[in-house]
Amino acid sequence: MEKITEKLLLEKGSPKANTLEQIKTLNLSRLGLKCQDLPVLLLSQLKNLENWDLSGNRLQELPRDLVLPALRSLDLTGNEMEDVTTLDSLTSLEELKMEDNMYITVNDNYKLMVLLPKLRMYNGKDISTTANHMRYVYSDNLRTRIVAVWQASFCLPCPMTLDNMTALERDFINAVRHQVRFGPASISDYTKWRVEMIAKEYLCSLTEGKKEDNESKKPADIKENNNVATLVKRKQTALPANDNTSLTPRKNTRADAQAPSAEVIPCKSSRLQLTPRKAGQSNIIRSSPRKAVQPPLTPTRGQVLGAESPRRSLREQQPKEDGPQAKHNISATKKDIKAMGLQRDDKRSSRIKSCTTTQEPVCLKPLHVLQCHSKQDSSEDFSTQLWACAFQPPADHSSGSTNGAGGSRIVATCGGDSLCLIDCETGMVMKKYKVPGEEFFSLAWSSVLMSREGDAAMLPCSILAAGGKRGLVKLIHPRANMAYGEFRASRKALSVLHFSPLQGNFLFTGAYDNKITMWDIGGVDSKYNFKVIQLLVLESSATPLHICLPPASPNTHLLAATEDGLHCFNTQLSKNTMKRSVEMDIIFPIYKKEDKDHSYHTIDGLRFLTDDIVASKSYMQGSIYLWSWSRTEAQRAGKTREKCAVILAELQWANTEIPYLALNTCPREAYIVCGDDGGRLWTYHVTNLLKDNLQSGKVIPPTEVLEWPTPMRKGQSLVEGPSINSVAMDPELSYLVALSDKNMVVVWKRVRSS
């Protein structure tokens, strides 16, 4: 059944009329419309339509060739727009709203200014100056460079046959795309698109001039050769490099030293300092309100396109009290700054004693509380969600960045539009990388080979990869303060990144298109040139949340925790197939408790504790499973794809309906940590558990529960315990870092007995 009919248009349009030609305003918002629901022939009758509201639908594009000659204002807020070039027929458009379209990039914003020659208001901002600069000044600069390439290397073929002109156009376009370099690297995607359009226009103008010359020499009764190529002209425009539109760094496969995609700089952050408790006083965590010294890392604009994080979809139904708006000036009070015991529902139960006796107990104390991911460096941002953290591998550390045991004390954190590198000992933000309009969900460290000039041997360098809602992977060499490139891994948001431990140039990316892609990002040369190759695509049934490679077989198997269960894939490379489907589904006992109101298939925690033992948990499970990978994988020979996990133990955890609270492990110390929705850290020192309690059938309580340090907003109420989205430990368990959903990074330090 058609969603859009003439009757509906007359009902939704104004002024009320009997014919479509009389309608000037049309409201088709929140109807769940997709592109195929918009009938071009019917809508083309709206010849006098001036204002059209299509907000809150599911449009990824508009129908091509939709001509509405009088349309002045269009509202596409809250859709799923991806292809802005489908708006090029709306040439009379003066005002456009595109907020809350997750996949619209800064490059798309610039394309719109070129495609729509009369556009002057964009998302409520006057962009006339910017748009005119891009349409004329920027385009003229590109055109000058394109003409220079033509004059240096090309000429029209003789004869001008269709085949000759097609080959010429292909070669010319490829040449200018590679040779014309202009403007900031952050809009290189737009620049390449614009260069291609201008090159086609220029080539078309040459052929038209040639044809006119030929026409003047031909007798009037001789027809033009039908083999002459007709090249399509498209109206385009360009934009400025220094206006108020934020620029997202774009792929820089051949790193441009003059215009790197972004710069990573040392900076300070708002820091909550822990002070010793004086007699008769509580321990106090005070903030040192210092604004981060952060010159813009990329050009910024006044309006940052809003887009809700895909990860918040399950959290919308669990709102949390947050009290008055928080400020940077925070002092924290606690009755005891020591890690406090587990609190039951009545919060009166006593502290749970350690289960371990064979090794030195792990004692962790809060050391720093930081706010370093604030939106626009706002002193009142306690809402930015922090999603992922990981310690830098020790191989590429400069002096002072490792502790005495050889472990790392530099941790990378991501959330909002920024990445931070924090020195856990000092609490200083050493470097910060910011991409306006991005929201980072995941990051991963690895080591790749870097070639040097001359015959010098290649050396390994530690790199950081990060990705988020834009579907782009950012590649950073922190030691050189160089954000050296990026590549598009998906048209959808990226949910997880993971490097192979054996081949550091192999990167797995999981995205909201339900696919996991394996990439070879190669190494880099002395000028940071690099090349990315897609090796494999693994097709899942839902969004991947975590990726693990079994330590015993990292080149052949991959475990993916998704929103629809835990899947196993074969990742052994071969020339026969580039796409793989799920090889094995691993199911858990909790699945038997599912009903119409409870589903436990979302696996939001997954890590290996040993080469064989895996720790995982399901959303709303209330416990953590320890299970054997080798014994579970041994069941693969059966006929069914579903295999039951061989459970070794079940660890008690919090009862919460908040999803995406990830666990982590420290294999060297047999330690598991998982945060909850109250700011607590549930810790499990599994030394004795492995020996005495495995397969006992009883739910094992945690070794210790570390309480939230309870920061207090200066002059205001306490900051209630937030949800702990992610935790990380260095290999020696000297430091533990916890990320919250209230823009706070908590650093804990291990206190060793003398």
PDB file of C-alpha atoms in Angstrom, residues 182-381:
ATOM      1  CA  PHE A 182      44.767  21.875  -2.179  1.00  0.00           C
ATOM      2  CA  GLY A 183      43.065  22.867   1.048  1.00  0.00           C
ATOM      3  CA  PRO A 184      43.106  21.158   4.443  1.00  0.00           C
ATOM      4  CA  ALA A 185      43.435  17.381   4.560  1.00  0.00           C
ATOM      5  CA  SER A 186      40.290  17.256   6.677  1.00  0.00           C
ATOM      6  CA  ILE A 187      38.153  17.949   3.598  1.00  0.00           C
ATOM      7  CA  SER A 188      40.143  15.881   1.122  1.00  0.00           C
ATOM      8  CA  ASP A 189      37.063  13.761   0.375  1.00  0.00           C
ATOM      9  CA  TYR A 190      35.190  16.877  -0.711  1.00  0.00           C
ATOM     10  CA  THR A 191      38.192  18.194  -2.619  1.00  0.00           C
ATOM     11  CA  LYS A 192      38.560  14.992  -4.657  1.00  0.00           C
ATOM     12  CA  TRP A 193      34.846  15.015  -5.420  1.00  0.00           C
ATOM     13  CA  ARG A 194      34.972  18.649  -6.497  1.00  0.00           C
ATOM     14  CA  VAL A 195      38.134  18.127  -8.546  1.00  0.00           C
ATOM     15  CA  GLU A 196      36.448  15.331 -10.477  1.00  0.00           C
ATOM     16  CA  MET A 197      33.416  17.511 -11.229  1.00  0.00           C
ATOM     17  CA  ILE A 198      35.478  20.493 -12.348  1.00  0.00           C
ATOM     18  CA  ALA A 199      37.673  18.244 -14.507  1.00  0.00           C
ATOM     19  CA  LYS A 200      34.591  16.876 -16.281  1.00  0.00           C
ATOM     20  CA  GLU A 201      33.273  20.389 -16.805  1.00  0.00           C
ATOM     21  CA  TYR A 202      36.606  21.524 -18.206  1.00  0.00           C
ATOM     22  CA  LEU A 203      36.895  18.548 -20.536  1.00  0.00           C
ATOM     23  CA  CYS A 204      33.327  19.097 -21.668  1.00  0.00           C
ATOM     24  CA  SER A 205      34.077  22.766 -22.444  1.00  0.00           C
ATOM     25  CA  LEU A 206      37.055  21.701 -24.591  1.00  0.00           C
ATOM     26  CA  THR A 207      35.012  19.191 -26.572  1.00  0.00           C
ATOM     27  CA  GLU A 208      32.206  21.709 -27.063  1.00  0.00           C
ATOM     28  CA  GLY A 209      34.716  24.245 -28.365  1.00  0.00           C
ATOM     29  CA  LYS A 210      36.167  21.637 -30.680  1.00  0.00           C
ATOM     30  CA  LYS A 211      32.729  20.697 -31.924  1.00  0.00           C
ATOM     31  CA  GLU A 212      31.895  24.355 -32.594  1.00  0.00           C
ATOM     32  CA  ASP A 213      35.067  24.674 -34.651  1.00  0.00           C
ATOM     33  CA  ASN A 214      34.154  21.573 -36.582  1.00  0.00           C
ATOM     34  CA  GLU A 215      30.613  22.808 -37.077  1.00  0.00           C
ATOM     35  CA  SER A 216      31.881  26.035 -38.611  1.00  0.00           C
ATOM     36  CA  LYS A 217      33.916  24.027 -41.148  1.00  0.00           C
ATOM     37  CA  LYS A 218      31.120  21.596 -42.062  1.00  0.00           C
ATOM     38  CA  PRO A 219      28.530  22.090 -44.806  1.00  0.00           C
ATOM     39  CA  ALA A 220      25.118  22.728 -43.327  1.00  0.00           C
ATOM     40  CA  ASP A 221      23.700  19.439 -44.627  1.00  0.00           C
ATOM     41  CA  ILE A 222      26.391  17.256 -42.991  1.00  0.00           C
ATOM     42  CA  LYS A 223      25.378  15.828 -39.638  1.00  0.00           C
ATOM     43  CA  GLU A 224      27.760  15.655 -36.661  1.00  0.00           C
ATOM     44  CA  ASN A 225      29.613  12.387 -36.166  1.00  0.00           C
ATOM     45  CA  ASN A 226      27.509  10.224 -33.887  1.00  0.00           C
ATOM     46  CA  ASN A 227      30.658   8.798 -32.276  1.00  0.00           C
ATOM     47  CA  VAL A 228      31.649  12.060 -30.567  1.00  0.00           C
ATOM     48  CA  ALA A 229      31.406  11.627 -26.828  1.00  0.00           C
ATOM     49  CA  THR A 230      28.900  13.753 -24.934  1.00  0.00           C
ATOM     50  CA  LEU A 231      30.242  14.511 -21.470  1.00  0.00           C
ATOM     51  CA  VAL A 232      27.846  15.303 -18.669  1.00  0.00           C
ATOM     52  CA  LYS A 233      28.165  18.624 -16.865  1.00  0.00           C
ATOM     53  CA  ARG A 234      27.120  18.889 -13.243  1.00  0.00           C
ATOM     54  CA  LYS A 235      26.728  22.103 -11.391  1.00  0.00           C
ATOM     55  CA  GLN A 236      29.095  22.192  -8.411  1.00  0.00           C
ATOM     56  CA  THR A 237      30.519  24.562  -5.884  1.00  0.00           C
ATOM     57  CA  ALA A 238      33.218  24.645  -3.238  1.00  0.00           C
ATOM     58  CA  LEU A 239      33.931  25.941   0.248  1.00  0.00           C
ATOM     59  CA  PRO A 240      36.396  27.776   2.403  1.00  0.00           C
ATOM     60  CA  ALA A 241      39.105  26.408   4.532  1.00  0.00           C
ATOM     61  CA  ASN A 242      38.689  28.897   7.327  1.00  0.00           C
ATOM     62  CA  ASP A 243      35.030  29.382   8.015  1.00  0.00           C
ATOM     63  CA  ASN A 244      32.846  28.274  10.874  1.00  0.00           C
ATOM     64  CA  THR A 245      32.120  24.765   9.671  1.00  0.00           C
ATOM     65  CA  SER A 246      33.959  22.021  11.594  1.00  0.00           C
ATOM     66  CA  LEU A 247      36.270  19.934   9.494  1.00  0.00           C
ATOM     67  CA  THR A 248      36.726  16.230  10.153  1.00  0.00           C
ATOM     68  CA  PRO A 249      40.148  14.866   9.162  1.00  0.00           C
ATOM     69  CA  ARG A 250      39.883  12.757   6.066  1.00  0.00           C
ATOM     70  CA  LYS A 251      41.993   9.916   4.705  1.00  0.00           C
ATOM     71  CA  ASN A 252      45.585  10.805   4.046  1.00  0.00           C
ATOM     72  CA  THR A 253      47.038   7.710   2.484  1.00  0.00           C
ATOM     73  CA  ARG A 254      50.012   9.706   1.316  1.00  0.00           C
ATOM     74  CA  ALA A 255      50.571  11.880   4.326  1.00  0.00           C
ATOM     75  CA  ASP A 256      50.840  15.533   3.458  1.00  0.00           C
ATOM     76  CA  ALA A 257      53.414  17.198   5.666  1.00  0.00           C
ATOM     77  CA  GLN A 258      51.955  20.613   4.923  1.00  0.00           C
ATOM     78  CA  ALA A 259      48.401  19.677   5.873  1.00  0.00           C
ATOM     79  CA  PRO A 260      48.223  16.737   8.261  1.00  0.00           C
ATOM     80  CA  SER A 261      44.715  15.566   9.119  1.00  0.00           C
ATOM     81  CA  ALA A 262      45.134  16.622  12.723  1.00  0.00           C
ATOM     82  CA  GLU A 263      47.750  17.396  15.308  1.00  0.00           C
ATOM     83  CA  VAL A 264      48.205  15.737  18.668  1.00  0.00           C
ATOM     84  CA  ILE A 265      49.489  18.097  21.334  1.00  0.00           C
ATOM     85  CA  PRO A 266      50.366  17.927  25.030  1.00  0.00           C
ATOM     86  CA  CYS A 267      47.593  19.449  27.113  1.00  0.00           C
ATOM     87  CA  LYS A 268      46.263  19.744  30.614  1.00  0.00           C
ATOM     88  CA  SER A 269      42.903  18.639  31.891  1.00  0.00           C
ATOM     89  CA  SER A 270      40.591  19.298  34.764  1.00  0.00           C
ATOM     90  CA  ARG A 271      41.939  17.027  37.450  1.00  0.00           C
ATOM     91  CA  LEU A 272      40.437  15.859  40.710  1.00  0.00           C
ATOM     92  CA  GLN A 273      43.320  15.445  43.124  1.00  0.00           C
ATOM     93  CA  LEU A 274      43.273  13.050  46.049  1.00  0.00           C
ATOM     94  CA  THR A 275      44.533  14.454  49.347  1.00  0.00           C
ATOM     95  CA  PRO A 276      45.349  12.506  52.522  1.00  0.00           C
ATOM     96  CA  ARG A 277      42.709  12.492  55.244  1.00  0.00           C
ATOM     97  CA  LYS A 278      43.417  14.621  58.236  1.00  0.00           C
ATOM     98  CA  ALA A 279      42.294  13.673  61.696  1.00  0.00           C
ATOM     99  CA  GLY A 280      38.594  14.255  62.103  1.00  0.00           C
ATOM    100  CA  GLN A 281      38.046  14.805  58.395  1.00  0.00           C
ATOM    101  CA  SER A 282      36.965  12.761  55.486  1.00  0.00           C
ATOM    102  CA  ASN A 283      39.371  12.189  52.651  1.00  0.00           C
ATOM    103  CA  ILE A 284      38.743  14.858  50.067  1.00  0.00           C
ATOM    104  CA  ILE A 285      39.178  14.734  46.332  1.00  0.00           C
ATOM    105  CA  ARG A 286      39.646  18.267  45.136  1.00  0.00           C
ATOM    106  CA  SER A 287      39.670  19.509  41.624  1.00  0.00           C
ATOM    107  CA  SER A 288      42.402  21.630  40.178  1.00  0.00           C
ATOM    108  CA  PRO A 289      40.247  23.674  37.833  1.00  0.00           C
ATOM    109  CA  ARG A 290      42.580  24.241  34.920  1.00  0.00           C
ATOM    110  CA  LYS A 291      41.294  24.630  31.437  1.00  0.00           C
ATOM    111  CA  ALA A 292      42.979  22.394  28.954  1.00  0.00           C
ATOM    112  CA  VAL A 293      45.536  24.144  26.793  1.00  0.00           C
ATOM    113  CA  GLN A 294      44.122  22.988  23.497  1.00  0.00           C
ATOM    114  CA  PRO A 295      44.529  25.061  20.380  1.00  0.00           C
ATOM    115  CA  PRO A 296      42.068  23.821  17.772  1.00  0.00           C
ATOM    116  CA  LEU A 297      43.421  20.649  16.263  1.00  0.00           C
ATOM    117  CA  THR A 298      41.236  21.025  13.215  1.00  0.00           C
ATOM    118  CA  PRO A 299      39.273  23.980  11.847  1.00  0.00           C
ATOM    119  CA  THR A 300      36.100  24.435  13.884  1.00  0.00           C
ATOM    120  CA  ARG A 301      32.681  25.802  13.198  1.00  0.00           C
ATOM    121  CA  GLY A 302      29.898  27.152  15.315  1.00  0.00           C
ATOM    122  CA  GLN A 303      27.414  24.403  14.654  1.00  0.00           C
ATOM    123  CA  VAL A 304      28.438  20.816  15.321  1.00  0.00           C
ATOM    124  CA  LEU A 305      26.075  18.371  13.709  1.00  0.00           C
ATOM    125  CA  GLY A 306      24.285  16.457  16.446  1.00  0.00           C
ATOM    126  CA  ALA A 307      23.802  12.746  16.203  1.00  0.00           C
ATOM    127  CA  GLU A 308      22.751  10.387  18.895  1.00  0.00           C
ATOM    128  CA  SER A 309      25.127   7.600  19.665  1.00  0.00           C
ATOM    129  CA  PRO A 310      23.934   4.206  18.440  1.00  0.00           C
ATOM    130  CA  ARG A 311      25.174   2.824  21.743  1.00  0.00           C
ATOM    131  CA  ARG A 312      22.593   4.780  23.682  1.00  0.00           C
ATOM    132  CA  SER A 313      19.586   3.026  22.165  1.00  0.00           C
ATOM    133  CA  LEU A 314      19.271   0.481  24.966  1.00  0.00           C
ATOM    134  CA  ARG A 315      20.014   3.108  27.597  1.00  0.00           C
ATOM    135  CA  GLU A 316      17.157   5.421  26.674  1.00  0.00           C
ATOM    136  CA  GLN A 317      14.786   3.423  28.859  1.00  0.00           C
ATOM    137  CA  GLN A 318      17.006   3.670  31.944  1.00  0.00           C
ATOM    138  CA  PRO A 319      17.298   7.391  32.769  1.00  0.00           C
ATOM    139  CA  LYS A 320      19.508   8.205  35.733  1.00  0.00           C
ATOM    140  CA  GLU A 321      19.239  11.020  38.249  1.00  0.00           C
ATOM    141  CA  ASP A 322      22.041  13.497  37.763  1.00  0.00           C
ATOM    142  CA  GLY A 323      21.187  16.358  40.078  1.00  0.00           C
ATOM    143  CA  PRO A 324      22.157  19.925  39.260  1.00  0.00           C
ATOM    144  CA  GLN A 325      24.500  20.470  36.397  1.00  0.00           C
ATOM    145  CA  ALA A 326      28.106  19.640  37.318  1.00  0.00           C
ATOM    146  CA  LYS A 327      31.114  21.907  37.131  1.00  0.00           C
ATOM    147  CA  HIS A 328      34.830  21.329  36.819  1.00  0.00           C
ATOM    148  CA  ASN A 329      35.414  22.400  40.431  1.00  0.00           C
ATOM    149  CA  ILE A 330      34.868  19.131  42.209  1.00  0.00           C
ATOM    150  CA  SER A 331      35.781  18.062  45.677  1.00  0.00           C
ATOM    151  CA  ALA A 332      35.102  14.513  46.736  1.00  0.00           C
ATOM    152  CA  THR A 333      34.200  13.323  50.187  1.00  0.00           C
ATOM    153  CA  LYS A 334      34.239   9.747  51.434  1.00  0.00           C
ATOM    154  CA  LYS A 335      33.884   8.180  54.812  1.00  0.00           C
ATOM    155  CA  ASP A 336      36.849   6.077  53.893  1.00  0.00           C
ATOM    156  CA  ILE A 337      38.978   6.504  50.806  1.00  0.00           C
ATOM    157  CA  LYS A 338      39.920   2.847  51.052  1.00  0.00           C
ATOM    158  CA  ALA A 339      38.101   0.494  48.735  1.00  0.00           C
ATOM    159  CA  MET A 340      34.817  -0.231  50.439  1.00  0.00           C
ATOM    160  CA  GLY A 341      33.064  -3.535  50.618  1.00  0.00           C
ATOM    161  CA  LEU A 342      30.227  -4.830  48.476  1.00  0.00           C
ATOM    162  CA  GLN A 343      26.908  -3.157  49.194  1.00  0.00           C
ATOM    163  CA  ARG A 344      23.797  -5.224  48.743  1.00  0.00           C
ATOM    164  CA  ASP A 345      20.435  -3.737  47.916  1.00  0.00           C
ATOM    165  CA  ASP A 346      20.091  -2.486  51.511  1.00  0.00           C
ATOM    166  CA  LYS A 347      23.699  -1.169  51.349  1.00  0.00           C
ATOM    167  CA  ARG A 348      24.366  -2.489  54.853  1.00  0.00           C
ATOM    168  CA  SER A 349      26.130  -5.763  54.262  1.00  0.00           C
ATOM    169  CA  SER A 350      29.693  -6.192  55.414  1.00  0.00           C
ATOM    170  CA  ARG A 351      32.777  -6.212  53.248  1.00  0.00           C
ATOM    171  CA  ILE A 352      33.388  -9.398  51.308  1.00  0.00           C
ATOM    172  CA  LYS A 353      36.657 -11.067  52.223  1.00  0.00           C
ATOM    173  CA  SER A 354      39.229 -12.029  49.651  1.00  0.00           C
ATOM    174  CA  CYS A 355      39.015 -15.489  48.106  1.00  0.00           C
ATOM    175  CA  THR A 356      42.715 -15.581  47.406  1.00  0.00           C
ATOM    176  CA  THR A 357      45.533 -16.529  49.743  1.00  0.00           C
ATOM    177  CA  THR A 358      48.266 -17.964  47.554  1.00  0.00           C
ATOM    178  CA  GLN A 359      49.407 -14.609  46.128  1.00  0.00           C
ATOM    179  CA  GLU A 360      49.774 -11.116  47.482  1.00  0.00           C
ATOM    180  CA  PRO A 361      46.302  -9.554  47.587  1.00  0.00           C
ATOM    181  CA  VAL A 362      45.734  -6.753  45.094  1.00  0.00           C
ATOM    182  CA  CYS A 363      45.122  -3.472  46.905  1.00  0.00           C
ATOM    183  CA  LEU A 364      43.988  -0.576  44.712  1.00  0.00           C
ATOM    184  CA  LYS A 365      43.597   3.038  45.809  1.00  0.00           C
ATOM    185  CA  PRO A 366      42.026   5.900  43.800  1.00  0.00           C
ATOM    186  CA  LEU A 367      44.773   8.224  42.580  1.00  0.00           C
ATOM    187  CA  HIS A 368      43.238  10.676  40.074  1.00  0.00           C
ATOM    188  CA  VAL A 369      39.806  11.651  38.772  1.00  0.00           C
ATOM    189  CA  LEU A 370      39.977  13.517  35.468  1.00  0.00           C
ATOM    190  CA  GLN A 371      37.614  15.382  33.171  1.00  0.00           C
ATOM    191  CA  CYS A 372      39.375  15.568  29.829  1.00  0.00           C
ATOM    192  CA  HIS A 373      36.705  14.840  27.191  1.00  0.00           C
ATOM    193  CA  SER A 374      34.423  17.831  27.815  1.00  0.00           C
ATOM    194  CA  LYS A 375      32.379  19.167  24.935  1.00  0.00           C
ATOM    195  CA  GLN A 376      33.971  22.380  23.717  1.00  0.00           C
ATOM    196  CA  ASP A 377      36.067  22.288  26.911  1.00  0.00           C
ATOM    197  CA  SER A 378      32.950  23.162  28.891  1.00  0.00           C
ATOM    198  CA  SER A 379      33.397  23.345  32.649  1.00  0.00           C
ATOM    199  CA  GLU A 380      29.870  21.985  33.110  1.00  0.00           C
ATOM    200  CA  ASP A 381      30.040  18.859  30.981  1.00  0.00           C
TER     201      ASP A 381
END
